Short mmCIF file of C-alpha atoms and ligand atoms in Angstrom, two decimals:
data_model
loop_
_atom_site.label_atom_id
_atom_site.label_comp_id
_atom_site.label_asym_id
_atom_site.label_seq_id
_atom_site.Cartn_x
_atom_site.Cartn_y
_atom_site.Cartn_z
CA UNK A 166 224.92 42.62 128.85
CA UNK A 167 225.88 41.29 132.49
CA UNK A 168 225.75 42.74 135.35
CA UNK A 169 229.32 42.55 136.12
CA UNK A 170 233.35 43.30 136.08
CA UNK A 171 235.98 41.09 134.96
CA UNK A 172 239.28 41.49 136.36
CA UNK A 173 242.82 39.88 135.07
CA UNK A 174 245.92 39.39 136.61
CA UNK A 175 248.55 39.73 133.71
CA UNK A 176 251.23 37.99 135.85
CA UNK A 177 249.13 34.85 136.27
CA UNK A 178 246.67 35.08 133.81
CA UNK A 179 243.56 34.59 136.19
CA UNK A 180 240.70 36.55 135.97
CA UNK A 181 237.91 36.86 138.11
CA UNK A 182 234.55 38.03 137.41
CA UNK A 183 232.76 40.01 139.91
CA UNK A 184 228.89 41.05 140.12
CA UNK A 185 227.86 44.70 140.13
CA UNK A 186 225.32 44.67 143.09
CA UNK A 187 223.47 48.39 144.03
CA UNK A 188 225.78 49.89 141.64
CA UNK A 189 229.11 48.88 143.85
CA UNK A 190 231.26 45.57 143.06
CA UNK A 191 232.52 43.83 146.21
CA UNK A 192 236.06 43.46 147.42
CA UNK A 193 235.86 40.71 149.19
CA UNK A 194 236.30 38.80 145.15
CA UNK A 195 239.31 41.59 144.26
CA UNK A 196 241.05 40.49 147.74
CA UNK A 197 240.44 36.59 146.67
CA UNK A 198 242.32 37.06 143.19
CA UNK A 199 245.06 40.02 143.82
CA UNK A 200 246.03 38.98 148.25
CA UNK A 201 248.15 41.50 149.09
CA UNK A 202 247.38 43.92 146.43
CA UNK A 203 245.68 46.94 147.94
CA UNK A 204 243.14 48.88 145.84
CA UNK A 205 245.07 52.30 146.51
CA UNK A 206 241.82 55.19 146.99
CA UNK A 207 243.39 58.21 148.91
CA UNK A 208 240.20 60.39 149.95
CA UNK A 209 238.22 57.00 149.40
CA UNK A 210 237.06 58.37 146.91
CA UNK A 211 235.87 55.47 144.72
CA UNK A 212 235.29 53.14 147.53
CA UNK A 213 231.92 52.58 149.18
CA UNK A 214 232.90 51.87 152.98
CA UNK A 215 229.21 50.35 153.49
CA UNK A 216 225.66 50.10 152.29
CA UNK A 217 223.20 52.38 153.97
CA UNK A 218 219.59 52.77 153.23
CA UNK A 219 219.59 56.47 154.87
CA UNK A 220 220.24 59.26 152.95
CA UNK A 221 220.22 58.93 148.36
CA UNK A 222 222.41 61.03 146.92
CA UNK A 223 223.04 61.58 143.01
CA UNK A 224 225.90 64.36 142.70
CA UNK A 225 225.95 64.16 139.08
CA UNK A 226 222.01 65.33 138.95
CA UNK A 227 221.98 67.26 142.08
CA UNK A 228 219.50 65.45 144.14
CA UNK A 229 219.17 64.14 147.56
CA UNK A 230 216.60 62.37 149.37
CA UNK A 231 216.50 61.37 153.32
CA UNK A 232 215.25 57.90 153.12
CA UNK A 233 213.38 58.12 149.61
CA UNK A 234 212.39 61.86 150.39
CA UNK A 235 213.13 64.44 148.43
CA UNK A 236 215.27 67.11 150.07
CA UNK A 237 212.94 70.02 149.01
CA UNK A 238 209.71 68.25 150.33
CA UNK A 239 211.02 68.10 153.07
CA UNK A 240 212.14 71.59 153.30
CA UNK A 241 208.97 72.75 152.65
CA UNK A 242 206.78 70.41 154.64
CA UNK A 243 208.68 68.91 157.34
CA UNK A 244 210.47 69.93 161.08
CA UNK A 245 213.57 69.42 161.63
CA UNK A 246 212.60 67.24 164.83
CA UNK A 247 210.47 64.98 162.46
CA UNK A 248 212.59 64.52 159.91
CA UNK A 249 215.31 63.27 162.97
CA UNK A 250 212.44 60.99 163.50
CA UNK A 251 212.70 59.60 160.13
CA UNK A 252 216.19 59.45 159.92
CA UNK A 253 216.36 57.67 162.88
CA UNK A 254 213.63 55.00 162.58
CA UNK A 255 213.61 54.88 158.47
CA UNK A 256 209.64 56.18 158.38
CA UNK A 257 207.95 58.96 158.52
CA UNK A 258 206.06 59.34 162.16
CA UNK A 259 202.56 59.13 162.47
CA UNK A 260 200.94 61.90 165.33
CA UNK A 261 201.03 59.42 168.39
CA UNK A 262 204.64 58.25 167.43
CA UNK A 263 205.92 62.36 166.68
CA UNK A 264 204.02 63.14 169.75
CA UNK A 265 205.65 61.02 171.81
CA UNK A 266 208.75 61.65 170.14
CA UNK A 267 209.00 64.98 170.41
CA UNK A 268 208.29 64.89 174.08
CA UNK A 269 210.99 62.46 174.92
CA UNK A 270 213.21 64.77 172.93
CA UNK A 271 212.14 68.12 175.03
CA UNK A 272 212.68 66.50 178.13
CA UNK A 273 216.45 65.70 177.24
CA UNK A 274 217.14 68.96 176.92
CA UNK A 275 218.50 69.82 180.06
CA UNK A 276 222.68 69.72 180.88
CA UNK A 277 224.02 68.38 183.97
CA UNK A 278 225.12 71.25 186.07
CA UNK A 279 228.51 69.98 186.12
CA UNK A 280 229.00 69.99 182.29
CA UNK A 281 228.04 73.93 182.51
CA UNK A 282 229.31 74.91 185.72
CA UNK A 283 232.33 73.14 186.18
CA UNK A 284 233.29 71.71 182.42
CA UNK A 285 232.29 74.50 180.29
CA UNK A 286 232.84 77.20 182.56
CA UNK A 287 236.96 75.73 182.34
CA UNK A 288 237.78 76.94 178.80
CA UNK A 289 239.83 80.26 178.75
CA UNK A 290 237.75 83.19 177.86
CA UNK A 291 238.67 83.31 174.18
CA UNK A 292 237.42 79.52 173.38
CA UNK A 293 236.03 78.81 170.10
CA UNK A 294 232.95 77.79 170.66
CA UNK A 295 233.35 74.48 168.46
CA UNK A 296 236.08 73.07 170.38
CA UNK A 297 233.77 73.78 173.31
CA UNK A 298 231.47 71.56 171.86
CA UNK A 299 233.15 69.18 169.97
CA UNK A 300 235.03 68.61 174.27
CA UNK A 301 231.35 68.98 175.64
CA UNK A 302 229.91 65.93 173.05
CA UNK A 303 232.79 63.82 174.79
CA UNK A 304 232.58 64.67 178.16
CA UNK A 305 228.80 63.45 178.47
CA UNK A 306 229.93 59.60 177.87
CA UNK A 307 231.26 60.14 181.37
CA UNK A 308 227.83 61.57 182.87
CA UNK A 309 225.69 58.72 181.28
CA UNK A 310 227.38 55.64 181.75
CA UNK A 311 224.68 53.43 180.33
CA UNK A 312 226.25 54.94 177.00
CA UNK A 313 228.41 51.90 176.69
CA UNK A 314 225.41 49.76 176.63
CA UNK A 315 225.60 49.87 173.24
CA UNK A 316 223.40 46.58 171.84
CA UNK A 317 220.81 47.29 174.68
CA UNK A 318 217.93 48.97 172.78
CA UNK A 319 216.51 51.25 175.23
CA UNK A 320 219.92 52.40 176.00
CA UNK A 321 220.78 52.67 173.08
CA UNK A 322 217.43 54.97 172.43
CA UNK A 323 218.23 56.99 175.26
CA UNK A 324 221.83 58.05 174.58
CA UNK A 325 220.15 58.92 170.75
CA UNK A 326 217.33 60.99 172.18
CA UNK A 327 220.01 62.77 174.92
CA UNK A 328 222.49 64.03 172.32
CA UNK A 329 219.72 65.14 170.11
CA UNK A 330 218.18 67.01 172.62
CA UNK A 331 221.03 68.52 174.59
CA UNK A 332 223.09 69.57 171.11
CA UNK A 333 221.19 73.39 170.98
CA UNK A 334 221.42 73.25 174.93
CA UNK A 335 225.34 72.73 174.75
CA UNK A 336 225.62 74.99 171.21
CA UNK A 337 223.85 77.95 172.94
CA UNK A 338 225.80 77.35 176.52
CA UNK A 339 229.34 77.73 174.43
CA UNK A 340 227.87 80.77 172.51
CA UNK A 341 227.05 82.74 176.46
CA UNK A 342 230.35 81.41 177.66
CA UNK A 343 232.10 83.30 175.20
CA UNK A 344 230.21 86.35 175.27
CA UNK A 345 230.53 86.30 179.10
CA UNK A 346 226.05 86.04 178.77
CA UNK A 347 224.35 83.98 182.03
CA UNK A 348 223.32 80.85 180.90
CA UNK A 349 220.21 80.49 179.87
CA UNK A 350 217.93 77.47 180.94
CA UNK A 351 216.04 75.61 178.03
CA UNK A 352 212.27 76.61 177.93
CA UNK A 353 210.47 73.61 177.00
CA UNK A 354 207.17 75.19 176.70
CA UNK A 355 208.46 76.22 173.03
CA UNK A 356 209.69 73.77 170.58
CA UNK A 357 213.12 72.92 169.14
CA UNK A 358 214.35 75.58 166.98
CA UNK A 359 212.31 78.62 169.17
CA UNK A 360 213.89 77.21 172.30
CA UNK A 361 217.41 76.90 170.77
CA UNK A 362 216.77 81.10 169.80
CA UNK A 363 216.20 81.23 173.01
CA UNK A 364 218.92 79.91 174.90
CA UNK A 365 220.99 82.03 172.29
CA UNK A 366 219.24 85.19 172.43
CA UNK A 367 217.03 85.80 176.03
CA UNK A 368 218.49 88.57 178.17
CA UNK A 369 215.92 89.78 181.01
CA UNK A 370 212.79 89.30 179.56
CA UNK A 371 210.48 85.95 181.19
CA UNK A 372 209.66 84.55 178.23
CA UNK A 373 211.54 85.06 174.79
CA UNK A 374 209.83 85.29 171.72
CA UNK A 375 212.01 84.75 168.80
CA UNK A 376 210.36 86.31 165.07
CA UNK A 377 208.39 83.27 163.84
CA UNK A 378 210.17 83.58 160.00
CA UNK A 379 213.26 83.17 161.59
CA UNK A 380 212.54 80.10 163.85
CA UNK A 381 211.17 78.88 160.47
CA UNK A 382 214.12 79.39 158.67
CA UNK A 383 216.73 77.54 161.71
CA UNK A 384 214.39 74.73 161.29
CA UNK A 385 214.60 74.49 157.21
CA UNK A 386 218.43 74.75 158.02
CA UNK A 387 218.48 72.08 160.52
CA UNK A 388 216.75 69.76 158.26
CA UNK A 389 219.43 70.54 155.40
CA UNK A 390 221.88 69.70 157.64
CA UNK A 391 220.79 66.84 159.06
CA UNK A 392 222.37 64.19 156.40
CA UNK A 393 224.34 64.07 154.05
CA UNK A 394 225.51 60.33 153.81
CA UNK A 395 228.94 59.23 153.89
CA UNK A 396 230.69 62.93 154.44
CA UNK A 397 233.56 63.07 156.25
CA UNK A 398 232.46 63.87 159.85
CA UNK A 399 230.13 60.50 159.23
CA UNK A 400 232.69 58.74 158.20
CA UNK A 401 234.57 59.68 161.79
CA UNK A 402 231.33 58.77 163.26
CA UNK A 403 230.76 55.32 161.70
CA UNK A 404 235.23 54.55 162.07
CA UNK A 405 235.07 55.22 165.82
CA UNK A 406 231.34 53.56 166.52
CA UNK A 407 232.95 50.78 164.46
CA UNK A 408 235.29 50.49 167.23
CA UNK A 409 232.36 50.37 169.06
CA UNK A 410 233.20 53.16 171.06
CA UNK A 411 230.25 54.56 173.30
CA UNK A 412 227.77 57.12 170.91
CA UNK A 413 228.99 60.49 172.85
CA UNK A 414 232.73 59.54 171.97
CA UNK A 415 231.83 58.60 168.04
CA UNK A 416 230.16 61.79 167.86
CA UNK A 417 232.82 63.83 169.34
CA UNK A 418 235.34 62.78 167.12
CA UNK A 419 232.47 63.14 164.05
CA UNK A 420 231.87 66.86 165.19
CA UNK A 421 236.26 67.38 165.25
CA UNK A 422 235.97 66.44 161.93
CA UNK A 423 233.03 68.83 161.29
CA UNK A 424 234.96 71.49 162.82
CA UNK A 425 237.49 71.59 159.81
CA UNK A 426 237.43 74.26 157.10
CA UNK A 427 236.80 72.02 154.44
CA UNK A 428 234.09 70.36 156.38
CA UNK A 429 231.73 72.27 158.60
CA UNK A 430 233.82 75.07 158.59
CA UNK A 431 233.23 76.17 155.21
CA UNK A 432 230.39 78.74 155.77
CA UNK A 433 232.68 80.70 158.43
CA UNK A 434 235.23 80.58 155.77
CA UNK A 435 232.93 81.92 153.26
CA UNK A 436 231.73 84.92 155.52
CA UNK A 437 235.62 86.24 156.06
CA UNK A 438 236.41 85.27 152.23
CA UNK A 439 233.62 87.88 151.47
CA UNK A 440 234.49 90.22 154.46
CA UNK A 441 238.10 90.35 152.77
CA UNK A 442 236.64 90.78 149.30
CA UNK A 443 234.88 93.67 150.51
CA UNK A 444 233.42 95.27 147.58
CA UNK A 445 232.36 93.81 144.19
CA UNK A 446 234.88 95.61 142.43
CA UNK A 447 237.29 93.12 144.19
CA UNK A 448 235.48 90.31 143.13
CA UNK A 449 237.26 89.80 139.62
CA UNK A 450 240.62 89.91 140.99
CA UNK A 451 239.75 87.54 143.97
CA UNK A 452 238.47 84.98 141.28
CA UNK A 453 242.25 85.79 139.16
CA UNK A 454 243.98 85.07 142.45
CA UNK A 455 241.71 81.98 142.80
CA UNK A 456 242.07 80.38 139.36
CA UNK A 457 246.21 80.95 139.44
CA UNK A 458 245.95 78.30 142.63
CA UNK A 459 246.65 81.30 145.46
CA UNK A 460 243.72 80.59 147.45
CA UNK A 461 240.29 78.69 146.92
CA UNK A 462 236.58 79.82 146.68
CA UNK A 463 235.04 79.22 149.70
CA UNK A 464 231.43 77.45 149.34
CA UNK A 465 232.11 76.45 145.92
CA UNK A 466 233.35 72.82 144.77
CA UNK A 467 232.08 69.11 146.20
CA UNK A 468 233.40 65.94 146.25
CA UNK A 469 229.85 64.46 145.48
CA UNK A 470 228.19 67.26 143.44
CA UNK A 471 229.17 67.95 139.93
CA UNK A 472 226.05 69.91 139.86
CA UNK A 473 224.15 72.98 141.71
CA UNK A 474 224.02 71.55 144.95
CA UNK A 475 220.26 71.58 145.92
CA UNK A 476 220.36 72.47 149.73
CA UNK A 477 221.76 75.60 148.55
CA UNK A 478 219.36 76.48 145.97
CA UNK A 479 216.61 76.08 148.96
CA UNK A 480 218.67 78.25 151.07
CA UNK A 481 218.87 81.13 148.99
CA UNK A 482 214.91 81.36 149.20
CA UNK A 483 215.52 81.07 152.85
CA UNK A 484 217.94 83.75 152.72
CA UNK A 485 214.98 86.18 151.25
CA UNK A 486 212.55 84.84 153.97
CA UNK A 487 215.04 85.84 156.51
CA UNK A 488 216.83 89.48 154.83
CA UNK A 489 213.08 89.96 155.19
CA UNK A 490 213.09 90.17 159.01
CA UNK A 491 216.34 91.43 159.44
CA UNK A 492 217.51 93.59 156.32
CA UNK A 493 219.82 92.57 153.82
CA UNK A 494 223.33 91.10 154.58
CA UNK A 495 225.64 93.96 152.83
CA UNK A 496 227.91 90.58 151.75
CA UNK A 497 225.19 89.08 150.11
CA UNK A 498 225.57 91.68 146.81
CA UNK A 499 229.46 89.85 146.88
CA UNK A 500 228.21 87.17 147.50
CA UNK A 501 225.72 86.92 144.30
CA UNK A 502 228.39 88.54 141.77
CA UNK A 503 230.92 86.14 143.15
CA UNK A 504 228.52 83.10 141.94
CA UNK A 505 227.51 84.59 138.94
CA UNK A 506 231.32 85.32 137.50
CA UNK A 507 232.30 81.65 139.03
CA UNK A 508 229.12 79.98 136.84
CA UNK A 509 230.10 81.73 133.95
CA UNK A 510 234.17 81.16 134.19
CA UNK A 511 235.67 78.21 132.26
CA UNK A 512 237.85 77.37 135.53
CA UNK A 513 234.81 76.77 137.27
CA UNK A 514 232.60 75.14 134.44
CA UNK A 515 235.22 72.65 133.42
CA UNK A 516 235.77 71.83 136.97
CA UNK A 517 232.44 71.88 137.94
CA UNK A 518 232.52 73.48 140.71
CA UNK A 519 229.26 74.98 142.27
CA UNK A 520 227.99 76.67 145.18
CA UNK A 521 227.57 74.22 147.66
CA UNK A 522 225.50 74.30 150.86
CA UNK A 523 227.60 76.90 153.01
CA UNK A 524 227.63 79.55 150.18
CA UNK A 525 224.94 80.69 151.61
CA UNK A 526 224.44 79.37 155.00
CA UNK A 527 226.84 81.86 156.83
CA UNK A 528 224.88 84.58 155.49
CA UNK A 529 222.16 84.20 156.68
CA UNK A 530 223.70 83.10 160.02
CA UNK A 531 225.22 86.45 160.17
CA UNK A 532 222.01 88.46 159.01
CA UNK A 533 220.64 86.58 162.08
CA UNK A 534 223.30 87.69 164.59
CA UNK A 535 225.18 84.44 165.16
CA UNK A 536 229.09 85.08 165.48
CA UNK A 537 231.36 83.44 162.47
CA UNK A 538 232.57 81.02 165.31
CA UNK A 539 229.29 79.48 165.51
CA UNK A 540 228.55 78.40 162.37
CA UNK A 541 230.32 75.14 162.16
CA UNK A 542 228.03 74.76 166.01
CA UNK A 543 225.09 75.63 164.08
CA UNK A 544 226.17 72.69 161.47
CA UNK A 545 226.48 70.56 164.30
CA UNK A 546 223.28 70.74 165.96
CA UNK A 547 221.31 68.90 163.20
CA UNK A 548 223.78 66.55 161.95
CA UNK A 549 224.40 64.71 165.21
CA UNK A 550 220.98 62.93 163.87
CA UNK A 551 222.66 61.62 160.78
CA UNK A 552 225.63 60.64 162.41
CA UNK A 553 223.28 58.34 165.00
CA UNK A 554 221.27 57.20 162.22
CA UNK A 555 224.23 55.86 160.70
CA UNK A 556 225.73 54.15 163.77
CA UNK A 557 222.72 52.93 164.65
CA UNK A 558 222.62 50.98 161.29
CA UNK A 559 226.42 50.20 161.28
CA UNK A 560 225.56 48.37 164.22
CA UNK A 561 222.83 46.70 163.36
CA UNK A 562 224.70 45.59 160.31
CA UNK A 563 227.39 44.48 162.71
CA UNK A 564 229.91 45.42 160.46
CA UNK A 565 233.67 45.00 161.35
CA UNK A 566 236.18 47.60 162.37
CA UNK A 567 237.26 49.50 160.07
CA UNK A 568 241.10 49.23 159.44
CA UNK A 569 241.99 50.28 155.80
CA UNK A 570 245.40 48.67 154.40
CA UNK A 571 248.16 51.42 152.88
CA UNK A 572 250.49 51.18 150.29
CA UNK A 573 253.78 51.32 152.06
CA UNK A 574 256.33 54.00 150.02
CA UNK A 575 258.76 54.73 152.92
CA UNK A 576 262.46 52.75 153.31
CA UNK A 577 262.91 48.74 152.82
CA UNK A 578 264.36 47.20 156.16
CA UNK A 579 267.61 49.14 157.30
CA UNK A 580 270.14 48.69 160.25
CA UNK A 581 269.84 50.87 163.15
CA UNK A 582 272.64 53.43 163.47
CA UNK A 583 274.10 54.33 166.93
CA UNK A 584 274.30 58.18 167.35
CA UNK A 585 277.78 58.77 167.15
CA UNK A 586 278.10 56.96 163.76
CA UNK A 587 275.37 59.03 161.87
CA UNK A 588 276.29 62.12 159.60
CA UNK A 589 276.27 65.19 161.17
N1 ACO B 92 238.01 76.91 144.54
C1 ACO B 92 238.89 76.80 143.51
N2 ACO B 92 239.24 75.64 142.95
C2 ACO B 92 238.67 74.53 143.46
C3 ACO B 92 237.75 74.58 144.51
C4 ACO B 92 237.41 75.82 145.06
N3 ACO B 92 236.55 75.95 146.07
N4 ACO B 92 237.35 73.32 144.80
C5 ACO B 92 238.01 72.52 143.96
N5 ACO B 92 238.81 73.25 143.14
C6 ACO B 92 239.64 72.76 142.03
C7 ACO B 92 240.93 72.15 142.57
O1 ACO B 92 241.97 73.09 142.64
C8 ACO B 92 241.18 71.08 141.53
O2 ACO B 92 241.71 71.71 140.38
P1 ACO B 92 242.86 70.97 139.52
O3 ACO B 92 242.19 69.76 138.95
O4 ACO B 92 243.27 71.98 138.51
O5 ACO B 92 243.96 70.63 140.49
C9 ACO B 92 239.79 70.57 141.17
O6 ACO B 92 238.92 71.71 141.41
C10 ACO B 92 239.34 69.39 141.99
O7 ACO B 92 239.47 69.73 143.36
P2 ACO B 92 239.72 68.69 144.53
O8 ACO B 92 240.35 69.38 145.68
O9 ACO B 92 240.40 67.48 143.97
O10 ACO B 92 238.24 68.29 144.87
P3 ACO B 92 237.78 67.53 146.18
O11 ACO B 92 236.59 66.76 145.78
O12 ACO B 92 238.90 66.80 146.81
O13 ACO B 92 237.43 68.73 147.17
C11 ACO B 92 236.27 70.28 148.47
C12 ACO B 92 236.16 69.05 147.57
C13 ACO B 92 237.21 70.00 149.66
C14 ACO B 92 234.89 70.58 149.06
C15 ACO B 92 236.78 71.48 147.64
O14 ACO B 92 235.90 71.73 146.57
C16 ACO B 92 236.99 72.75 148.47
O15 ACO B 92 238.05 72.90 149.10
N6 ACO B 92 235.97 73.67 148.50
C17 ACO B 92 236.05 74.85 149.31
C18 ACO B 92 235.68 74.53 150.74
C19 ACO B 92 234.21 74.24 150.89
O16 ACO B 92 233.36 74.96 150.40
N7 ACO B 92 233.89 73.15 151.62
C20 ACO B 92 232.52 72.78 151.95
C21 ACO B 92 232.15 71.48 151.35
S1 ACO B 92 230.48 71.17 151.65
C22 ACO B 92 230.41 70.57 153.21
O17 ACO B 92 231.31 69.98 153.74
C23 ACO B 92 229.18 70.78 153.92
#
């Protein structure tokens, strides 16, 4: 059978056949046959905006894989910083290379004074931490202005290690702020996840210690959220870069687009949905009042996944590792009926709709002691190395700016109509 689509135009008659490359058909033959007929995808949902050898995802069989790896190998073997690594650079480092990497990385991780002192320190008192960072990401282009340096490699390496390093610097500076904490310096005697706890968490004490379980567990989070292909805040990231905008600026506007509640701001939304649900004898009419269209199941439902997503099957093992340490999360009973009555409700089945990755995320966040606000910050932290690994590769595949077409519904040409003569 070949490899291919055949496509007729009934007013003319011509058809065109088309080869079925990587499992995706090119447009470049549709635009050939049908000019000036738009293939009309709202959500792009059926439309592949590039080929990327990053991040493997199968939706339909729940699996994902960061450059051929599976997710739970990963999860189990890996750090977050090394899996950035192999994001990054498509291969897994070798000791030298995660050595060296892993350096450059720690000594990033100071701010400029200014971006504290005189940036940060300028939001009003009630600031949501996310907006502070998403404003933070895009005020360093103006501190580093070798950012625009974009086809330099070395520059282009720097601006990559800087935002990786300075994301738990900036996430833990907007979490002080708006507690009215001292900022807190980064420590880089410790590594990556033990010195982000401790920008967070240190109060007088010289040296803080965080529980080693729980540094464990923010760096088996970090690595879940480090990818997760073409989402939508990568998509922001890869339309801006492909503007060819400076790195800082592509990964403001990807974080924005992290920062909404169908995005990275799921989990915070799943932590009040359960705060307002309150007690499991609530649960069955939250799920009536969900299936008549009133409101939607937080954490639940995927454009991708038709299928238990798998970060969030490793997560609830993480969740146990980290109730552990810091007793259970009195939501997480809600939580667990909420998921069992959803898996076994025909709304939910024929829709397939599971838990995805921020069903459980928040809890633990909150068993932990990080405020609802900064869970879509404690999203960000880890992504910002997909979103580079992906504009790193969009430019290297020098692809062109992306400008989608529309289907135009709105009013054929009309005269203009002076004031006075319109209906009042
Ligand atoms: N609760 C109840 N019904 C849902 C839910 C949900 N969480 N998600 C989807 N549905 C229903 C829709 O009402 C729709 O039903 P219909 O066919 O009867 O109209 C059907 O399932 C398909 O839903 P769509 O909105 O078309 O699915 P889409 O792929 O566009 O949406 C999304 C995906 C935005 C994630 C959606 O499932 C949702 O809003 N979930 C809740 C928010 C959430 O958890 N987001 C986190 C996503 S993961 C991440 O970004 C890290």
């Amino acid at each position: 059978m070949p490899e291919s689509i055949t496509i007729t135009d009934n007013r003319t008659g011509q058809s065109i056949e088309i080869p079925i490359e990587n499992g995706g058909v090119s447009s470049a033959a549709w635009e050939k046959l049908l000019p000036g007929v738009w293939f009309h995808d709202p959500g792009l949902t059926a439309t592949a905006m590039t080929e990327s050898a990053v991040t493997y995802l199968d939706g339909d069989a729940g699996i994902l894989r960061y450059r051929g790896y599976p997710i739970e190998q990963l999860a189990e073997e890996s750090t977050y910083l090394e899996v950035a690594y192999l994001l990054l650079k498509g291969e897994l480092p070798n000791q030298t290379q995660y050595d060296a990497w892993s350096s450059e990385i720690t000594h990033h991780t100071f701010i400029h004074e200014n971006v504290r002192k005189r940036f940060l320190d300028g939001f009003h008192y009630d600031a949501h931490p996310m907006g502070m960072l998403v404003s933070a990401i895009a005020a360093l282009s103006t501190f580093y202005l070798d950012a625009k340096e974009i086809y330099d490699p070395a520059a282009r390496e720097k601006q990559i290690v800087r935002l990786i390093a300075k994301m738990p610097t900036l996430a833990a500076a907007a979490h002080r702020f708006s507690v009215g904490m001292p900022f807190v310096y980064p420590d880089n005697e410790l590594p990556f996840a033990a010195n982000f706890l401790s920008m967070m968490w240190k109060v007088a004490e010289p040296h803080y210690k965080a529980n080693p379980a729980l540094v464990r567990a923010i760096d088996v989070l970090f690595i879940l959220h480090a990818d997760h292909e073409q989402n939508c805040s990568t998509t922001a990231m890869r339309t801006v870069g492909s503007a060819h905008a400076d790195p800082y600026s592509s990964a403001a506007a990807a974080a924005a687009a992290l920062y909404g509640p169908r995005h990275g701001g799921a989990n915070e939304a799943v932590v009040r949905m359960l705060t307002e649900i309150g007690s499991i004898e609530n649960v069955a009419p939250y799920i009536e009042a969900v299936k008549s269209g009133k409101t939607r199941l937080q954490g639940f439902g995927h454009r991708v996944y038709k299928n238990y997503d798998p970060r969030a099957r490793i997560i609830k093992k993480v969740a146990d590792d980290v109730f552990e340490v810091t007793g259970i999360n009195p939501l997480l009973d809600i939580a667990l009926k909420l998921e069992d009555v959803a898996l076994h409700d025909e709304y939910f089945i024929s829709r397939r709709l599971y838990p995805n990755v921020d069903f459980y995320s928040g809890l633990i966040y909150q068993a932990m002691g990080f405020p609802v606000a900064m869970f879509p910050v404690l999203f960000a932290i880890p992504r910002v190395s997909g979103w580079l690994a992906h504009w790193s590769e969009l430019l290297d595949q020098d692809g062109k700016i992306v400008r989608p077409r529309q289907v135009y519904i709105g009013e054929p040409e009309r005269k203009y109509v002076p004031m006075d003569q319109r209906e009042s």
